[in-house]
PDB file of C-alpha atoms in Angstrom:
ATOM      1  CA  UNK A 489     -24.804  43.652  43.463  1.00 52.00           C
ATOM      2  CA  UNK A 490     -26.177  44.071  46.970  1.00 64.00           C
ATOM      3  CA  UNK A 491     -29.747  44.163  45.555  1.00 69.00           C
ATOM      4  CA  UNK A 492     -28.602  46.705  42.798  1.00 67.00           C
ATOM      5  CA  UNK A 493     -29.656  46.259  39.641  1.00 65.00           C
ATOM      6  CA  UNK A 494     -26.558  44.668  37.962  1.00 65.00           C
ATOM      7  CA  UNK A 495     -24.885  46.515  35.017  1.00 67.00           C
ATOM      8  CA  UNK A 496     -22.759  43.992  34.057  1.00 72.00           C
ATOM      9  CA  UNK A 497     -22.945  42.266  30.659  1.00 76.00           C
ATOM     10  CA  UNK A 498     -21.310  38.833  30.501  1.00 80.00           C
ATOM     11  CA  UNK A 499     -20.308  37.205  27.222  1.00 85.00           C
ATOM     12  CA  UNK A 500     -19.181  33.913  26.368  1.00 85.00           C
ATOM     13  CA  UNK A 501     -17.139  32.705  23.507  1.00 85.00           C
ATOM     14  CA  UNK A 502     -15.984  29.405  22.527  1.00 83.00           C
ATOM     15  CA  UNK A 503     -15.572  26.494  19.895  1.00 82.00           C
ATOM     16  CA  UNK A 504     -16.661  23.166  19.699  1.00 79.00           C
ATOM     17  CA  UNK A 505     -14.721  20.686  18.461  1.00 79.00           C
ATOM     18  CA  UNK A 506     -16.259  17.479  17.408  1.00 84.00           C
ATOM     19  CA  UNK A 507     -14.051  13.805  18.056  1.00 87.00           C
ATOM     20  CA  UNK A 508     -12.506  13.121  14.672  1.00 88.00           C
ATOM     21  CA  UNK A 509     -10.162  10.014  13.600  1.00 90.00           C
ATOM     22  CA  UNK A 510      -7.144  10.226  11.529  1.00 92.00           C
ATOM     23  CA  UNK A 511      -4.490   7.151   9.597  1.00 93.00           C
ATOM     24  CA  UNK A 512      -1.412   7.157   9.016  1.00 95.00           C
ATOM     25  CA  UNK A 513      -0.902   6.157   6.323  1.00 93.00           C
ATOM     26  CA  UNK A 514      -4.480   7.950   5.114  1.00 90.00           C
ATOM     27  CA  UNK A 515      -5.213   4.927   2.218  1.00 87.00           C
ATOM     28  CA  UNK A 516      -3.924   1.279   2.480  1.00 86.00           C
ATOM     29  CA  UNK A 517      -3.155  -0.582  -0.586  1.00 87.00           C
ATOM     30  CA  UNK A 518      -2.171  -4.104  -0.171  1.00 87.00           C
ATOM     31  CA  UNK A 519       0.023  -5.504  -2.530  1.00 87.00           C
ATOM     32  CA  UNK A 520      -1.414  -8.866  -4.616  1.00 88.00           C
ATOM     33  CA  UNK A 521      -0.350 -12.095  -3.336  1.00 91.00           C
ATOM     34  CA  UNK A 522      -0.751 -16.012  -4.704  1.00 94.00           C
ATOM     35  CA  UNK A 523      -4.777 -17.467  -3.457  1.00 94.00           C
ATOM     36  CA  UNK A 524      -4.887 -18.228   0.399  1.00 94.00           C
ATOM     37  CA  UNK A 525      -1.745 -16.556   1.338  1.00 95.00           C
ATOM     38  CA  UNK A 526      -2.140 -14.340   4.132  1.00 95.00           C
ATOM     39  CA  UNK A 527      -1.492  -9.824   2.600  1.00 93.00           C
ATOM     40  CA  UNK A 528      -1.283  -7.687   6.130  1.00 94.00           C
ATOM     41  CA  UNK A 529       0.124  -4.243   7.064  1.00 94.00           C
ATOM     42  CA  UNK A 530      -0.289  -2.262   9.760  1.00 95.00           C
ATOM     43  CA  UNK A 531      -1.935   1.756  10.111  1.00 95.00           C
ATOM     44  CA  UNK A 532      -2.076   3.903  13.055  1.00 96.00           C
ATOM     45  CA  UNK A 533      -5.802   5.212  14.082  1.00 94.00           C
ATOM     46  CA  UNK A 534      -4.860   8.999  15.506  1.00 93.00           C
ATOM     47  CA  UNK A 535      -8.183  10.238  17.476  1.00 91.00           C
ATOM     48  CA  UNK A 536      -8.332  13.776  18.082  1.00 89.00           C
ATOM     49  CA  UNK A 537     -10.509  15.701  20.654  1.00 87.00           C
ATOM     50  CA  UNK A 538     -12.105  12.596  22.429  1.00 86.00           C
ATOM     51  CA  UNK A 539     -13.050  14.307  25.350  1.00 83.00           C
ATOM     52  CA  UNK A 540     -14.070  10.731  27.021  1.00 82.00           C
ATOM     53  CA  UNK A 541     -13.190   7.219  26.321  1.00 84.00           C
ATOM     54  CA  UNK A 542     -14.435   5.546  23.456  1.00 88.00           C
ATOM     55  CA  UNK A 543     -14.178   2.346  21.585  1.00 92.00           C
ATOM     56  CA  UNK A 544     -13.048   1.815  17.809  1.00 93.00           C
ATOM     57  CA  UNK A 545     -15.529  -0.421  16.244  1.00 93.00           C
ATOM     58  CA  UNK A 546     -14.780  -1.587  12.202  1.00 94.00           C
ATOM     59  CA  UNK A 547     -17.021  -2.459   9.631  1.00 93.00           C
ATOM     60  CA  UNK A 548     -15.618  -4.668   7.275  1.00 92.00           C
ATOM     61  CA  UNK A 549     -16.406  -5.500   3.779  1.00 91.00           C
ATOM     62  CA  UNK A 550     -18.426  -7.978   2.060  1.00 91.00           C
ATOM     63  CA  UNK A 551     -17.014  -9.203  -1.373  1.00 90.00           C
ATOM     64  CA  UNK A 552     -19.336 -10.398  -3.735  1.00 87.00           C
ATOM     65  CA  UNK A 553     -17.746 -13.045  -5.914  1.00 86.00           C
ATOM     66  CA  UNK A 554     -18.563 -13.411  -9.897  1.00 86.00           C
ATOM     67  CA  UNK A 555     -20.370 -16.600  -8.884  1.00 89.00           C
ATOM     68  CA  UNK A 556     -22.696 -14.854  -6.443  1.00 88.00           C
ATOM     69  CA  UNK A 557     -20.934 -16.009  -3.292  1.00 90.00           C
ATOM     70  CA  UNK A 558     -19.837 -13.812  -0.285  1.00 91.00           C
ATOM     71  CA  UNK A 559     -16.704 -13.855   1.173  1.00 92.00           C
ATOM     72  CA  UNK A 560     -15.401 -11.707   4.278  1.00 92.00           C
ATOM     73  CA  UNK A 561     -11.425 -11.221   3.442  1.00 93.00           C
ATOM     74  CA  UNK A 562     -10.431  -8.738   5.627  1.00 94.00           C
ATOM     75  CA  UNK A 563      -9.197  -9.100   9.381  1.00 95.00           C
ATOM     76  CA  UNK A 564      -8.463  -6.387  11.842  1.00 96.00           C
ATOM     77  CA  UNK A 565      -6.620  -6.855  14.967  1.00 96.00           C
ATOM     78  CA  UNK A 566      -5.896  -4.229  17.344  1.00 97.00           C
ATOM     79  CA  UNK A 567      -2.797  -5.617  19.736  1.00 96.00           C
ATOM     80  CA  UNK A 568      -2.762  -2.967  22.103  1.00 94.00           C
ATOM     81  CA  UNK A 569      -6.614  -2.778  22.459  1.00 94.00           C
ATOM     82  CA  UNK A 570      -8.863  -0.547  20.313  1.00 93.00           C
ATOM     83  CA  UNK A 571      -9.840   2.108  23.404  1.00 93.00           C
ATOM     84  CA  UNK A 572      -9.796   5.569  23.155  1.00 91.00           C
ATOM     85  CA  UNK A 573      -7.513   6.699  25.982  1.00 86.00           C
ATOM     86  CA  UNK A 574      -7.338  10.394  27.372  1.00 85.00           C
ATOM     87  CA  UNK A 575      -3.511  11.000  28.502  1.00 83.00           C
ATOM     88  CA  UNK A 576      -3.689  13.224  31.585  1.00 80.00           C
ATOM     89  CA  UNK A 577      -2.434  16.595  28.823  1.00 83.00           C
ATOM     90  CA  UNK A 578      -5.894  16.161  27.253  1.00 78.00           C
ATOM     91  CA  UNK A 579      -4.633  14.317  24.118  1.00 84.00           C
ATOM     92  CA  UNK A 580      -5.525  11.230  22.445  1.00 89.00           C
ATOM     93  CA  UNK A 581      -3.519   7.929  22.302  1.00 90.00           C
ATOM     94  CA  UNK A 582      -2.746   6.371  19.165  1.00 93.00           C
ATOM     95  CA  UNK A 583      -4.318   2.700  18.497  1.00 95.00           C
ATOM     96  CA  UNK A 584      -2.169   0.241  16.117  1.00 96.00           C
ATOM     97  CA  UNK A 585      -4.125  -1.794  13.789  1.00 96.00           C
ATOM     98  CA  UNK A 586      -3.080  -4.721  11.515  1.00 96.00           C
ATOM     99  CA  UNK A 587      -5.060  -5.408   8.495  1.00 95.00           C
ATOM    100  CA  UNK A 588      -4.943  -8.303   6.441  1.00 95.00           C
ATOM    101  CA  UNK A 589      -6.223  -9.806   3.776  1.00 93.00           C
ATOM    102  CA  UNK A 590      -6.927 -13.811   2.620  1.00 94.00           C
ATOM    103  CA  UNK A 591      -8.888 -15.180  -0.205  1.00 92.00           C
ATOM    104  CA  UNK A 592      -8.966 -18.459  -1.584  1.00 91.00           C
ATOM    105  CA  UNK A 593     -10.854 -17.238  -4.430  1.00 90.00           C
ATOM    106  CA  UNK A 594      -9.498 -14.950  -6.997  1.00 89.00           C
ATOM    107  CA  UNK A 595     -10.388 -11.426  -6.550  1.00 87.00           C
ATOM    108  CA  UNK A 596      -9.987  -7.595  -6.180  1.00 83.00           C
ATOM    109  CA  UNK A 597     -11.312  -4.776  -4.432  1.00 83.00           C
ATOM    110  CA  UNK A 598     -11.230  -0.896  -4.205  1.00 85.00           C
ATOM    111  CA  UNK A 599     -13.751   0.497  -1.532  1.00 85.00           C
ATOM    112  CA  UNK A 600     -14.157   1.100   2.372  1.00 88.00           C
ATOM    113  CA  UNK A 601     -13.710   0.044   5.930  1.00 91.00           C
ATOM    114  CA  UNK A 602     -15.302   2.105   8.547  1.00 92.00           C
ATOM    115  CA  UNK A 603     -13.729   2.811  11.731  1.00 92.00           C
ATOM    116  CA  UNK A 604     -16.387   4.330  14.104  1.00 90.00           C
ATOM    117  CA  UNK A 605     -17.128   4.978  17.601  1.00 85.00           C
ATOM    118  CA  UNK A 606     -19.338   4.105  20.036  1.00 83.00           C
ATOM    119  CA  UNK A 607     -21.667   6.740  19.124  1.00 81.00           C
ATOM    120  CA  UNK A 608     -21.238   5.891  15.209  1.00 81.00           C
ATOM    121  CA  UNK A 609     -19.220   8.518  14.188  1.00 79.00           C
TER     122      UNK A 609
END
């Protein structure tokens, strides 16, 4: 230092940790009820190493019926607000989320929502 040359070698190590969303439960299965009556239970969304906040945005499915038609029979509420809070100990919040279900058409389904963030992960 003090115009020397500097024989000093510096290195850096580290790991990056990319924002990631757990449920508990991890699958939903919603038990089979009469036409129009209302199915619903509710998951817990568990973010992990949001580093900012962020907002939980859900795709829902389409249902295409034998006849062609397209029904939406899925609902998702978030009661507490779906943001991704930072507690001041660096970690996550947990969101509540009630899903339910409501046809007035027979019907069945086995497939995906997707929960993303703002960024579409």
């Amino acid at each position: 230092l003090n115009d020397n040359p500097s024989h000093y070698k510096i290195t850096l190590s580290g790991t990056v940790k990319s924002p990631k969303i757990n449920f508990d439960p991890p699958f939903l299965m919603l038990m089979p009820v009469p036409l129009d009556v209302k199915t619903e239970t509710t998951i817990n969304i568990i973010p992990q190493d949001f580093l900012r906040k962020s907002q939980i945005q859900v795709e829902l499915p389409e249902l295409e019926l034998e006849d062609g038609d397209r029904i939406y029979p899925f609902s998702v509420q978030f009661p507490e607000g779906k943001n991704i809070v930072i507690s001041s100990d660096g970690t996550n919040k947990e969101i509540i989320c009630h899903i339910s279900f409501r046809s007035s058409r027979p019907v069945s389904f086995l497939g995906n929502m997707f929960f993303i963030d703002e960024e579409g992960n």
